[in-house]
Short mmCIF file of C-alpha atoms in Angstrom, two decimals:
data_model
loop_
_atom_site.label_atom_id
_atom_site.label_comp_id
_atom_site.label_asym_id
_atom_site.label_seq_id
_atom_site.Cartn_x
_atom_site.Cartn_y
_atom_site.Cartn_z
CA MET A 518 0.00 0.00 0.00
CA SER A 519 1.33 3.44 -0.89
CA LYS A 520 2.39 5.68 1.96
CA LEU A 521 0.47 8.83 2.72
CA ILE A 522 2.33 11.72 1.10
CA ALA A 523 2.53 14.80 3.31
CA ALA A 524 2.17 17.48 0.64
CA ALA A 525 2.48 20.20 3.29
CA GLN A 526 6.15 19.25 3.69
CA TRP A 527 6.92 20.13 0.07
CA THR A 528 7.55 23.75 1.07
CA ARG A 529 10.82 22.80 2.81
CA ASN A 530 14.35 23.27 1.50
CA LEU A 531 15.28 20.04 -0.27
CA SER A 532 18.64 19.75 1.49
CA ASP A 533 17.09 20.25 4.92
CA SER A 534 14.66 17.43 4.13
CA VAL A 535 17.30 15.00 2.85
CA TRP A 536 19.63 15.35 5.84
CA THR A 537 17.08 15.00 8.64
CA ALA A 538 18.13 11.41 9.36
CA SER A 539 21.85 12.05 8.99
CA LEU A 540 23.02 12.62 12.55
CA SER A 541 24.16 9.06 13.18
CA ASP A 542 27.63 7.58 13.05
CA ARG A 543 26.65 5.40 10.11
CA THR A 544 28.61 5.40 6.85
CA ALA A 545 26.88 7.63 4.32
CA LEU A 546 29.10 7.37 1.26
CA VAL A 547 31.93 5.22 -0.02
CA GLU A 548 34.02 6.11 -3.09
CA HIS A 549 34.90 2.77 -4.65
CA GLY A 550 37.71 4.26 -6.73
CA THR A 551 39.56 5.88 -3.83
CA GLY A 552 38.39 3.67 -0.99
CA ARG A 553 37.46 6.71 1.08
CA ALA A 554 34.40 6.48 3.31
CA TYR A 555 32.44 9.29 4.93
CA LYS A 556 30.04 9.11 7.85
CA TYR A 557 26.77 11.02 7.94
CA ALA A 558 27.95 13.39 10.66
CA GLU A 559 31.09 14.16 8.63
CA LEU A 560 29.24 14.85 5.39
CA ARG A 561 26.53 16.88 7.09
CA ASP A 562 29.18 19.05 8.75
CA ALA A 563 30.84 19.59 5.36
CA VAL A 564 27.47 20.54 3.82
CA HIS A 565 26.94 23.19 6.50
CA ARG A 566 30.51 24.48 6.11
CA PHE A 567 30.03 24.78 2.35
CA ALA A 568 26.74 26.60 2.86
CA ALA A 569 28.25 28.99 5.39
CA ALA A 570 31.18 29.83 3.10
CA LEU A 571 28.77 30.46 0.21
CA VAL A 572 26.43 32.66 2.26
CA ARG A 573 29.38 34.90 3.14
CA ARG A 574 30.13 35.42 -0.54
CA VAL A 575 26.74 35.83 -2.21
CA HIS A 576 25.68 39.27 -3.40
CA THR A 577 22.11 38.47 -4.44
CA PRO A 578 19.59 35.70 -3.66
CA CYS A 579 19.59 32.51 -5.75
CA GLU A 580 23.12 32.86 -7.13
CA VAL A 581 24.09 30.05 -9.50
CA VAL A 582 26.82 27.56 -8.55
CA ALA A 583 28.15 25.40 -11.40
CA LEU A 584 29.20 21.88 -10.37
CA VAL A 585 31.62 20.42 -12.90
CA CYS A 586 32.54 17.17 -11.18
CA ASN A 587 31.70 13.47 -11.24
CA ASN A 588 29.99 11.33 -8.60
CA SER A 589 31.93 11.96 -5.40
CA ALA A 590 31.68 13.26 -1.86
CA GLU A 591 32.50 16.72 -3.22
CA PHE A 592 29.51 16.67 -5.55
CA VAL A 593 27.19 15.68 -2.69
CA VAL A 594 28.58 18.35 -0.37
CA ALA A 595 28.55 21.14 -2.97
CA TYR A 596 25.06 20.20 -4.23
CA HIS A 597 23.45 20.20 -0.80
CA GLY A 598 25.53 23.07 0.57
CA THR A 599 24.43 25.24 -2.34
CA LEU A 600 20.75 24.42 -1.81
CA LEU A 601 20.98 24.92 1.95
CA ALA A 602 22.45 28.40 1.36
CA GLY A 603 19.70 29.35 -1.09
CA GLY A 604 21.84 29.00 -4.20
CA VAL A 605 20.93 27.35 -7.49
CA VAL A 606 22.81 24.25 -8.64
CA LEU A 607 23.95 24.14 -12.28
CA PRO A 608 25.36 20.65 -12.97
CA LEU A 609 27.70 20.58 -15.97
CA GLU A 610 29.25 17.67 -17.85
CA PRO A 611 32.94 17.42 -16.76
CA SER A 612 33.88 15.95 -20.13
CA GLY A 613 31.92 18.64 -21.95
CA SER A 614 33.50 20.90 -24.53
CA VAL A 615 34.42 24.55 -24.15
CA HIS A 616 31.74 25.24 -26.79
CA GLU A 617 29.04 23.62 -24.60
CA TRP A 618 30.20 25.31 -21.41
CA GLN A 619 30.26 28.71 -23.10
CA HIS A 620 26.62 28.39 -24.16
CA VAL A 621 25.33 27.29 -20.74
CA LEU A 622 27.43 29.67 -18.62
CA ALA A 623 26.42 32.60 -20.79
CA ARG A 624 22.72 31.82 -20.36
CA CYS A 625 22.78 30.96 -16.65
CA ALA A 626 25.27 33.62 -15.45
CA ALA A 627 26.95 31.36 -12.88
CA ARG A 628 28.74 33.22 -10.10
CA HIS A 629 30.64 30.32 -8.54
CA VAL A 630 32.07 27.03 -9.83
CA VAL A 631 33.30 23.78 -8.28
CA ALA A 632 35.75 21.83 -10.44
CA ASP A 633 38.98 19.87 -10.22
CA THR A 634 42.27 21.43 -11.25
CA ALA A 635 42.34 20.10 -14.83
CA THR A 636 38.72 21.07 -15.50
CA TRP A 637 39.19 24.55 -14.06
CA GLU A 638 42.20 25.03 -16.32
CA ARG A 639 39.94 24.51 -19.35
CA LEU A 640 36.97 26.38 -17.96
CA ALA A 641 38.96 29.47 -16.98
CA ALA A 642 39.53 30.25 -20.66
CA VAL A 643 35.82 30.23 -21.55
CA PRO A 644 34.66 33.80 -22.31
CA ALA A 645 31.43 33.30 -20.36
CA ALA A 646 33.50 32.53 -17.26
CA ALA A 647 33.68 36.30 -16.92
CA SER A 648 30.51 36.05 -14.84
CA LEU A 649 32.30 33.96 -12.21
CA ARG A 650 33.46 35.45 -8.92
CA THR A 651 34.64 32.28 -7.18
CA ALA A 652 36.29 29.04 -8.30
CA ILE A 653 36.37 26.31 -5.65
CA VAL A 654 39.07 23.95 -6.88
CA LEU A 655 39.33 20.30 -5.85
CA GLY A 656 42.70 18.80 -5.06
CA GLU A 657 44.41 16.16 -7.15
CA THR A 658 43.52 13.46 -4.62
CA GLY A 659 39.80 13.95 -5.13
CA ALA A 660 39.25 13.83 -1.35
CA PRO A 661 36.95 16.33 0.36
CA GLN A 662 39.98 17.68 2.21
CA GLY A 663 42.33 17.36 -0.80
CA ARG A 664 44.54 20.38 -1.39
CA ALA A 665 45.05 22.25 -4.64
CA ASN A 666 48.07 24.50 -5.10
CA VAL A 667 46.31 27.82 -5.59
CA ASP A 668 49.56 29.51 -6.60
CA VAL A 669 49.89 27.49 -9.80
CA LEU A 670 46.22 27.36 -10.80
CA PRO A 671 45.22 29.14 -14.00
CA ARG A 672 43.74 32.61 -13.64
CA PRO A 673 41.18 33.87 -16.14
CA ARG A 674 41.56 37.25 -17.77
CA HIS A 675 39.10 38.73 -15.27
CA HIS A 676 39.24 38.54 -11.48
CA VAL A 677 38.10 35.29 -9.91
CA ASP A 678 38.78 34.32 -6.31
CA VAL A 679 40.37 30.87 -6.70
CA VAL A 680 39.90 28.93 -3.45
CA PRO A 681 41.13 25.38 -2.70
CA TRP A 682 38.38 23.06 -1.51
CA SER A 683 40.06 22.53 1.86
CA ARG A 684 40.20 26.28 2.53
CA TRP A 685 36.55 26.69 1.47
CA LEU A 686 35.53 24.17 4.15
CA SER A 687 38.02 25.36 6.78
CA GLU A 688 35.85 28.06 8.33
CA PRO A 689 33.43 26.90 11.03
CA PRO A 690 29.83 26.51 9.92
CA THR A 691 27.27 28.93 11.15
CA GLU A 692 24.00 27.52 12.38
CA HIS A 693 21.27 29.32 10.52
CA GLU A 694 17.84 28.52 9.21
CA PRO A 695 17.86 26.75 5.84
CA ALA A 696 17.08 29.04 2.92
CA PRO A 697 13.43 29.00 1.80
CA GLY A 698 12.46 26.11 -0.47
CA ASP A 699 9.01 25.64 -2.00
CA THR A 700 8.82 27.16 -5.50
CA ASN A 701 12.28 28.75 -5.34
CA THR A 702 14.62 27.46 -8.02
CA ALA A 703 16.91 24.64 -6.89
CA LEU A 704 18.35 23.37 -10.18
CA LEU A 705 19.11 24.44 -13.72
CA VAL A 706 19.71 21.12 -15.42
CA ALA A 707 20.17 20.32 -19.10
CA SER A 708 17.16 18.82 -20.86
CA SER A 709 17.28 15.85 -23.16
CA GLY A 710 16.79 18.09 -26.17
CA SER A 711 13.22 17.07 -26.93
CA LEU A 712 12.43 20.76 -27.38
CA GLY A 713 15.13 21.11 -30.06
CA THR A 714 18.60 21.94 -28.81
CA PRO A 715 19.07 21.19 -25.08
CA LYS A 716 17.61 23.76 -22.69
CA GLN A 717 18.28 24.52 -19.04
CA ILE A 718 15.24 23.17 -17.23
CA VAL A 719 14.16 25.00 -14.08
CA LEU A 720 13.39 22.69 -11.16
CA SER A 721 12.20 24.01 -7.81
CA HIS A 722 12.65 22.61 -4.31
CA ARG A 723 8.95 21.68 -4.44
CA ASN A 724 9.42 19.80 -7.74
CA LEU A 725 12.28 17.72 -6.34
CA LEU A 726 10.95 17.18 -2.83
CA SER A 727 7.48 16.16 -4.00
CA ASN A 728 9.06 13.71 -6.43
CA LEU A 729 11.15 12.12 -3.66
CA ASP A 730 7.95 11.54 -1.70
CA GLN A 731 6.18 10.17 -4.78
CA ILE A 732 9.03 7.72 -5.44
CA ASP A 733 9.25 6.69 -1.79
CA ALA A 734 5.53 5.84 -1.78
CA VAL A 735 6.12 2.94 -4.20
CA HIS A 736 9.88 2.28 -4.09
CA HIS A 737 11.43 2.50 -0.64
CA LEU A 738 15.07 2.52 0.44
CA THR A 739 16.03 1.93 4.08
CA LYS A 740 19.08 2.49 6.26
CA ARG A 741 19.99 -1.15 5.64
CA ASP A 742 20.38 -0.59 1.90
CA VAL A 743 23.71 -0.26 0.14
CA VAL A 744 23.03 1.68 -3.05
CA LEU A 745 25.17 1.69 -6.19
CA GLY A 746 25.51 5.25 -7.50
CA LEU A 747 26.62 4.50 -11.04
CA THR A 748 24.40 6.88 -13.00
CA PRO A 749 25.68 10.50 -12.86
CA PHE A 750 24.29 12.51 -9.95
CA ARG A 751 24.15 15.52 -12.29
CA HIS A 752 21.38 13.75 -14.21
CA ILE A 753 17.88 13.55 -12.77
CA TYR A 754 17.96 9.70 -12.71
CA GLY A 755 21.09 9.42 -10.57
CA MET A 756 20.13 12.44 -8.48
CA GLN A 757 16.53 11.54 -7.63
CA MET A 758 16.63 7.74 -7.67
CA ALA A 759 20.05 7.01 -6.11
CA MET A 760 21.75 9.98 -4.42
CA ASN A 761 18.96 11.81 -2.61
CA PRO A 762 16.80 8.79 -1.64
CA SER A 763 19.80 6.88 -0.24
CA LEU A 764 20.98 9.81 1.90
CA ARG A 765 17.44 10.62 2.99
CA ALA A 766 16.89 7.01 4.13
CA GLY A 767 20.19 6.81 6.00
CA GLY A 768 21.56 4.12 3.68
CA LYS A 769 25.09 3.69 2.32
CA LEU A 770 25.77 5.20 -1.12
CA VAL A 771 28.64 3.70 -3.14
CA THR A 772 30.02 5.85 -5.97
CA VAL A 773 32.06 4.67 -8.93
CA SER A 774 33.94 6.50 -11.65
CA GLY A 775 34.16 5.65 -15.34
CA PRO A 776 34.93 4.07 -17.65
CA PHE A 777 32.63 1.42 -16.21
CA THR A 778 32.47 -2.21 -17.38
CA VAL A 779 30.54 -5.30 -16.36
CA ASP A 780 33.63 -6.54 -14.51
CA HIS A 781 33.55 -3.32 -12.47
CA LEU A 782 29.85 -3.82 -11.77
CA LEU A 783 30.35 -7.34 -10.44
CA GLU A 784 33.40 -6.25 -8.45
CA VAL A 785 31.54 -3.38 -6.77
CA VAL A 786 28.43 -5.46 -6.00
CA GLU A 787 30.54 -8.19 -4.42
CA ALA A 788 32.97 -5.91 -2.55
CA HIS A 789 30.35 -3.63 -1.01
CA ARG A 790 27.42 -6.04 -0.78
CA ILE A 791 25.21 -3.80 -2.91
CA THR A 792 21.50 -4.31 -2.28
CA VAL A 793 19.99 -1.92 -4.86
CA ALA A 794 21.67 -0.96 -8.14
CA TYR A 795 20.51 1.79 -10.49
CA LEU A 796 21.83 0.97 -13.95
CA VAL A 797 21.31 1.83 -17.60
CA PRO A 798 20.37 -0.59 -20.40
CA SER A 799 23.83 -0.56 -22.01
CA VAL A 800 25.43 -2.01 -18.87
CA LEU A 801 22.72 -4.67 -18.57
CA THR A 802 23.04 -5.49 -22.26
CA GLU A 803 26.78 -6.01 -21.83
CA LEU A 804 26.06 -8.25 -18.84
CA ALA A 805 23.53 -10.30 -20.80
CA MET A 806 26.02 -10.71 -23.67
CA ARG A 807 28.63 -11.97 -21.21
CA GLY A 808 26.32 -14.79 -20.20
CA ASP A 809 28.31 -16.03 -17.20
CA ILE A 810 29.24 -14.55 -13.82
CA ALA A 811 30.72 -17.71 -12.32
CA GLY A 812 32.84 -17.02 -9.26
CA ARG A 813 31.11 -13.74 -8.38
CA ASP A 814 28.94 -13.43 -5.28
CA VAL A 815 26.05 -11.09 -6.06
CA SER A 816 23.64 -12.61 -3.57
CA SER A 817 23.31 -9.28 -1.71
CA LEU A 818 21.25 -7.76 -4.55
CA ARG A 819 17.55 -7.42 -3.82
CA LEU A 820 16.64 -5.18 -6.75
CA VAL A 821 18.11 -3.77 -9.96
CA TYR A 822 16.57 -0.67 -11.54
CA SER A 823 17.06 0.29 -15.17
CA GLY A 824 16.40 3.78 -16.47
CA ALA A 825 17.38 6.53 -18.95
CA ALA A 826 16.40 4.39 -21.98
CA PRO A 827 14.11 1.46 -22.84
CA LEU A 828 15.34 -1.93 -21.62
CA PRO A 829 14.82 -4.89 -24.01
CA GLU A 830 12.67 -7.58 -22.42
CA ASN A 831 15.09 -10.41 -23.26
CA VAL A 832 17.96 -8.50 -21.63
CA ALA A 833 15.94 -7.97 -18.46
CA GLN A 834 15.03 -11.65 -18.25
CA THR A 835 18.59 -12.84 -18.88
CA CYS A 836 20.09 -10.47 -16.30
CA ALA A 837 17.45 -11.34 -13.68
CA ARG A 838 18.40 -14.99 -14.08
CA MET A 839 22.15 -14.25 -13.88
CA LEU A 840 21.93 -11.91 -10.88
CA GLY A 841 19.18 -13.71 -9.01
CA ALA A 842 17.35 -10.41 -8.44
CA PRO A 843 14.34 -8.71 -10.04
CA ILE A 844 15.14 -6.33 -12.92
CA VAL A 845 12.61 -3.52 -13.27
CA GLN A 846 12.45 -0.27 -15.15
CA GLY A 847 10.81 3.05 -14.48
CA TYR A 848 10.24 6.15 -16.57
CA GLY A 849 11.13 9.76 -16.09
CA MET A 850 12.55 12.82 -17.75
CA THR A 851 14.42 15.92 -16.72
CA GLU A 852 11.30 18.04 -17.14
CA ALA A 853 9.20 15.91 -14.76
CA GLY A 854 11.46 13.71 -12.67
CA CYS A 855 10.25 10.16 -12.17
CA THR A 856 6.64 9.70 -13.27
CA PHE A 857 6.20 5.91 -13.61
CA ALA A 858 7.60 3.09 -11.48
CA PRO A 859 6.67 -0.49 -10.59
CA PRO A 860 5.70 -0.82 -6.89
CA ASP A 861 8.16 -2.72 -4.70
CA GLY A 862 7.18 -6.35 -4.37
CA ALA A 863 5.00 -6.42 -7.46
CA GLU A 864 5.57 -9.22 -9.96
CA PRO A 865 8.17 -7.84 -12.43
CA VAL A 866 6.93 -7.23 -15.95
CA PRO A 867 10.18 -6.58 -17.88
CA SER A 868 8.56 -4.64 -20.71
CA SER A 869 6.56 -2.33 -18.44
CA ILE A 870 7.56 0.95 -16.78
CA GLY A 871 5.01 0.33 -14.02
CA MET A 872 2.26 2.73 -13.05
CA ALA A 873 1.94 6.46 -12.60
CA LEU A 874 3.26 7.66 -9.24
CA PRO A 875 0.88 9.10 -6.63
CA HIS A 876 -0.25 12.69 -7.30
CA THR A 877 0.64 12.23 -10.99
CA GLY A 878 -2.07 12.65 -13.60
CA ILE A 879 -1.55 10.90 -16.93
CA ARG A 880 -3.26 10.84 -20.29
CA LEU A 881 -2.53 8.71 -23.35
CA VAL A 882 -3.48 10.92 -26.28
CA ASP A 883 -3.80 9.80 -29.89
CA PRO A 884 -1.46 12.08 -31.88
CA GLU A 885 -3.83 12.13 -34.86
CA SER A 886 -7.26 12.54 -33.25
CA GLY A 887 -6.27 14.21 -29.96
CA GLN A 888 -8.54 11.75 -28.14
CA ASP A 889 -7.68 9.99 -24.88
CA GLY A 890 -7.39 6.23 -24.94
CA GLU A 891 -5.40 3.23 -23.79
CA SER A 892 -2.56 4.03 -26.19
CA GLY A 893 -1.02 7.25 -27.41
CA GLU A 894 1.42 10.00 -26.43
CA ILE A 895 2.05 10.23 -22.68
CA TRP A 896 0.91 13.49 -21.11
CA VAL A 897 1.72 14.04 -17.43
CA ARG A 898 0.70 16.57 -14.81
CA GLY A 899 1.79 16.81 -11.19
CA PRO A 900 3.84 18.67 -8.56
CA GLN A 901 7.10 17.27 -9.97
CA VAL A 902 6.62 18.90 -13.40
CA SER A 903 9.02 21.78 -14.09
CA PRO A 904 7.64 25.32 -14.40
CA GLY A 905 9.64 25.75 -17.62
CA PHE A 906 13.04 26.36 -19.17
CA LEU A 907 15.36 29.32 -18.97
CA ASP A 908 15.00 31.52 -22.03
CA GLU A 909 17.75 33.63 -23.59
CA ASP A 910 16.49 36.74 -21.79
CA GLY A 911 16.51 35.01 -18.40
CA SER A 912 12.75 34.50 -18.22
CA VAL A 913 11.15 31.10 -17.63
CA ARG A 914 9.13 29.77 -20.54
CA PRO A 915 6.48 27.16 -19.69
CA LEU A 916 6.83 23.58 -20.90
CA THR A 917 3.20 22.64 -20.33
CA ASP A 918 -0.02 23.49 -22.13
CA ASP A 919 -2.68 25.81 -20.72
CA GLU A 920 -4.08 23.04 -18.51
CA GLY A 921 -0.70 22.10 -17.04
CA TRP A 922 -0.10 18.95 -19.12
CA LEU A 923 3.46 18.13 -20.22
CA HIS A 924 3.47 16.43 -23.63
CA THR A 925 6.36 13.97 -23.31
CA GLY A 926 6.68 12.88 -26.94
CA ASP A 927 6.84 9.23 -25.83
CA VAL A 928 4.13 6.83 -27.02
CA ALA A 929 2.80 4.05 -24.80
CA ARG A 930 -0.03 1.62 -24.19
CA ARG A 931 -1.80 0.82 -20.91
CA SER A 932 -2.97 -2.65 -19.85
CA ALA A 933 -6.16 -3.41 -17.97
CA ASP A 934 -4.32 -3.45 -14.62
CA GLY A 935 -2.86 0.02 -15.24
CA ARG A 936 0.68 -0.96 -16.20
CA VAL A 937 2.17 1.19 -18.94
CA THR A 938 4.57 0.05 -21.67
CA ILE A 939 6.54 2.38 -23.95
CA THR A 940 6.00 1.54 -27.61
CA GLY A 941 7.88 4.38 -29.34
CA ARG A 942 8.36 8.11 -29.36
CA LEU A 943 7.30 11.05 -31.45
CA LYS A 944 10.54 12.91 -30.82
CA GLN A 945 13.71 11.72 -32.48
CA LEU A 946 15.88 11.73 -29.37
CA ILE A 947 18.94 9.45 -29.52
CA LYS A 948 19.64 7.28 -26.47
CA TYR A 949 23.36 6.42 -26.44
CA LYS A 950 24.25 4.18 -23.45
CA GLY A 951 21.56 5.89 -21.39
CA HIS A 952 22.74 9.38 -22.38
CA GLN A 953 20.29 11.54 -24.29
CA VAL A 954 21.56 13.15 -27.49
CA ALA A 955 19.56 15.78 -29.36
CA PRO A 956 19.89 15.53 -33.17
CA ALA A 957 19.16 19.26 -33.49
CA GLU A 958 22.26 20.10 -31.45
CA LEU A 959 24.55 18.00 -33.67
CA GLU A 960 22.91 19.30 -36.84
CA GLU A 961 23.56 22.87 -35.74
CA ILE A 962 27.25 22.11 -35.26
CA LEU A 963 27.51 20.27 -38.58
CA LEU A 964 25.97 23.23 -40.40
CA SER A 965 28.57 25.53 -38.84
CA HIS A 966 31.32 23.56 -40.63
CA TRP A 967 32.66 25.49 -43.61
CA ALA A 968 32.21 22.56 -46.03
CA ILE A 969 28.70 21.35 -45.08
CA SER A 970 25.62 22.87 -46.68
CA ASP A 971 22.96 20.58 -45.19
CA ALA A 972 22.82 17.83 -42.58
CA ALA A 973 20.50 15.47 -40.75
CA VAL A 974 21.29 13.40 -37.65
CA LEU A 975 19.35 10.37 -36.44
CA GLY A 976 19.76 7.48 -34.07
CA VAL A 977 20.48 4.06 -35.52
CA PRO A 978 20.45 0.74 -33.65
CA ASP A 979 23.56 -0.55 -31.92
CA GLU A 980 23.63 -3.82 -30.01
CA LEU A 981 25.65 -2.51 -27.06
CA ALA A 982 24.94 1.23 -26.95
CA GLY A 983 21.25 0.99 -27.82
CA GLU A 984 21.57 3.74 -30.43
CA ILE A 985 24.41 5.74 -31.94
CA PRO A 986 24.31 9.17 -33.59
CA ALA A 987 24.53 8.81 -37.38
CA ALA A 988 24.83 11.75 -39.76
CA PHE A 989 23.97 12.36 -43.40
CA VAL A 990 25.67 15.44 -44.78
CA VAL A 991 25.62 17.37 -48.04
CA PRO A 992 29.11 18.77 -48.70
CA ALA A 993 29.31 22.13 -50.49
CA VAL A 994 32.85 21.23 -51.54
CA PRO A 995 34.86 17.99 -51.32
CA VAL A 996 35.81 17.29 -47.71
CA ASP A 997 37.28 14.47 -45.63
CA LEU A 998 34.38 13.15 -43.54
CA ALA A 999 36.79 12.13 -40.77
CA GLU A 1000 37.68 15.80 -40.45
CA VAL A 1001 33.96 16.64 -40.16
CA THR A 1002 33.36 14.12 -37.36
CA ALA A 1003 36.48 15.39 -35.57
CA TYR A 1004 35.11 18.93 -35.87
CA VAL A 1005 31.92 17.86 -34.10
CA ALA A 1006 33.78 15.77 -31.50
CA ASN A 1007 35.83 18.79 -30.46
CA ARG A 1008 32.64 20.67 -29.62
CA VAL A 1009 30.60 18.11 -27.70
CA ALA A 1010 30.88 15.66 -24.82
CA PRO A 1011 32.25 12.23 -25.85
CA TYR A 1012 28.86 10.51 -25.72
CA LYS A 1013 27.48 12.94 -28.32
CA LYS A 1014 30.11 12.17 -30.97
CA ILE A 1015 28.91 11.20 -34.43
CA ARG A 1016 29.82 7.55 -34.88
CA TRP A 1017 28.66 7.01 -38.47
CA ILE A 1018 28.58 9.51 -41.33
CA LYS A 1019 27.77 9.49 -45.03
CA ALA A 1020 27.80 12.16 -47.72
CA ILE A 1021 24.73 12.35 -49.98
CA ASP A 1022 23.54 14.70 -52.72
CA ALA A 1023 20.51 16.03 -50.82
CA ILE A 1024 18.71 15.50 -47.53
CA PRO A 1025 15.19 14.21 -48.26
CA ARG A 1026 12.75 16.70 -46.72
CA SER A 1027 8.99 17.17 -46.52
CA ALA A 1028 7.12 20.16 -47.92
CA THR A 1029 7.51 21.83 -44.51
CA GLY A 1030 11.26 21.26 -44.51
CA LYS A 1031 11.43 18.39 -42.03
CA ALA A 1032 14.02 15.70 -42.72
CA GLN A 1033 12.43 12.44 -43.82
CA VAL A 1034 13.88 10.22 -41.11
CA ARG A 1035 12.30 7.05 -42.45
CA GLN A 1036 14.01 7.48 -45.83
CA LEU A 1037 17.32 8.20 -44.16
CA LYS A 1038 17.01 5.09 -41.99
CA ASP A 1039 16.35 3.07 -45.14
CA GLN A 1040 19.54 4.50 -46.66
CA TRP A 1041 21.44 3.60 -43.50
CA SER A 1042 20.07 0.03 -43.59
CA GLU A 1043 21.12 -0.33 -47.23
CA ALA A 1044 24.62 0.83 -46.33
CA GLN A 1045 24.88 -1.95 -43.74
CA SER A 1046 24.03 -4.71 -46.19
#
């Protein structure tokens, strides 16, 4: 039975809510790569120290703090310290390109940044970094108290106060009331790109806190759980399914760093006695292809969650048999957090994403007729749905229609018992190893190349990655296509790279100018034969 959700508590500061159970001497987080472990009291103290240091440096309410770091104790501390102080978290991809950082920093006007030494060296040269006042630089060791040599760190052309992480946390915390939560902005996080090029989605404390309660009503972690934090905490899946629920429940969160293989997965599960793992389909597909885990003890697992992309039914069944634990999948998106999940203890249905969470309204709308039915595009409405995205002028543009419905672009069917299964999508988003890649973003970069007059990008099947970005281009002059893919690769994160390219005479387009994806997929299939 679902728990009663106390909606009145959704006005709180998210960080204040997450850390209410964190006064014990229990281990809160373990970094598998470094072996370092942190107790709840230690992390909570660091969160308050971070918040106090930030409060002393802010000039205006809701200043933006960019976090350019991977899953680690530092990410957790900076994330929650920023929220506690009333700041806005802007998670950025550490492997992102200077081109990507420039665009986001310019739009969001970040005032502070947390990054390691190598990342700060790259970021300091970005023109939009001119908005920064403070750079909190992590030491080479990656430890919360690691030291960075501030005297040899790069300085941008404008003044930025470059502070080592250890010095930032060295001042005693001041006990003060948490900053207001409710509808105040907590996050500016990159969308999947379903609205065209990726946007910075605005998420409030109320959005995130209500979603944690909605998730907890059907999928519950306890202080006895050991949770694998594989998916990036900067993405809504890792943040709202692994990081925040584990800390809120008083469990143990185990972080890992990439590149990540099946051998690493089995090693981490066995070494830390993982009970709940949040994975992506590409990792499970690799596990299923392996076929044998002889010699590995994974008996601690009680549940494996898959998210970020559809999970093939045969992969789920094979992995469940190999791991001896249920494999389930849920559904969510940056713009609305988690919206569907199978209730704990329910009989797993590998193809299903479960049912709508409490306080979540759903409609399945026929794209042609606009009528509701048992199949169609998923529309959702609820307290977890974002108020909108940040426009170029700094205003927030709504994502929903006049009645508050978010049109997801994903198509599904609903069974008689209420379970929902994804059957396709209207949008042409590419899912590469759980990462979301927007074709429009890659097309824009391709068209900025001096030799390309037209381009179309689509996702094509790949056994391991799920999909890969493939490009059709129309060269204006002869050009080496390897040079074109390198041009794109230098401007995007590694997972967005174009992995297949072909030159053609013209991109097939409709009367309204839309690329004819079906024809292009046929051309790609012919090229494989």
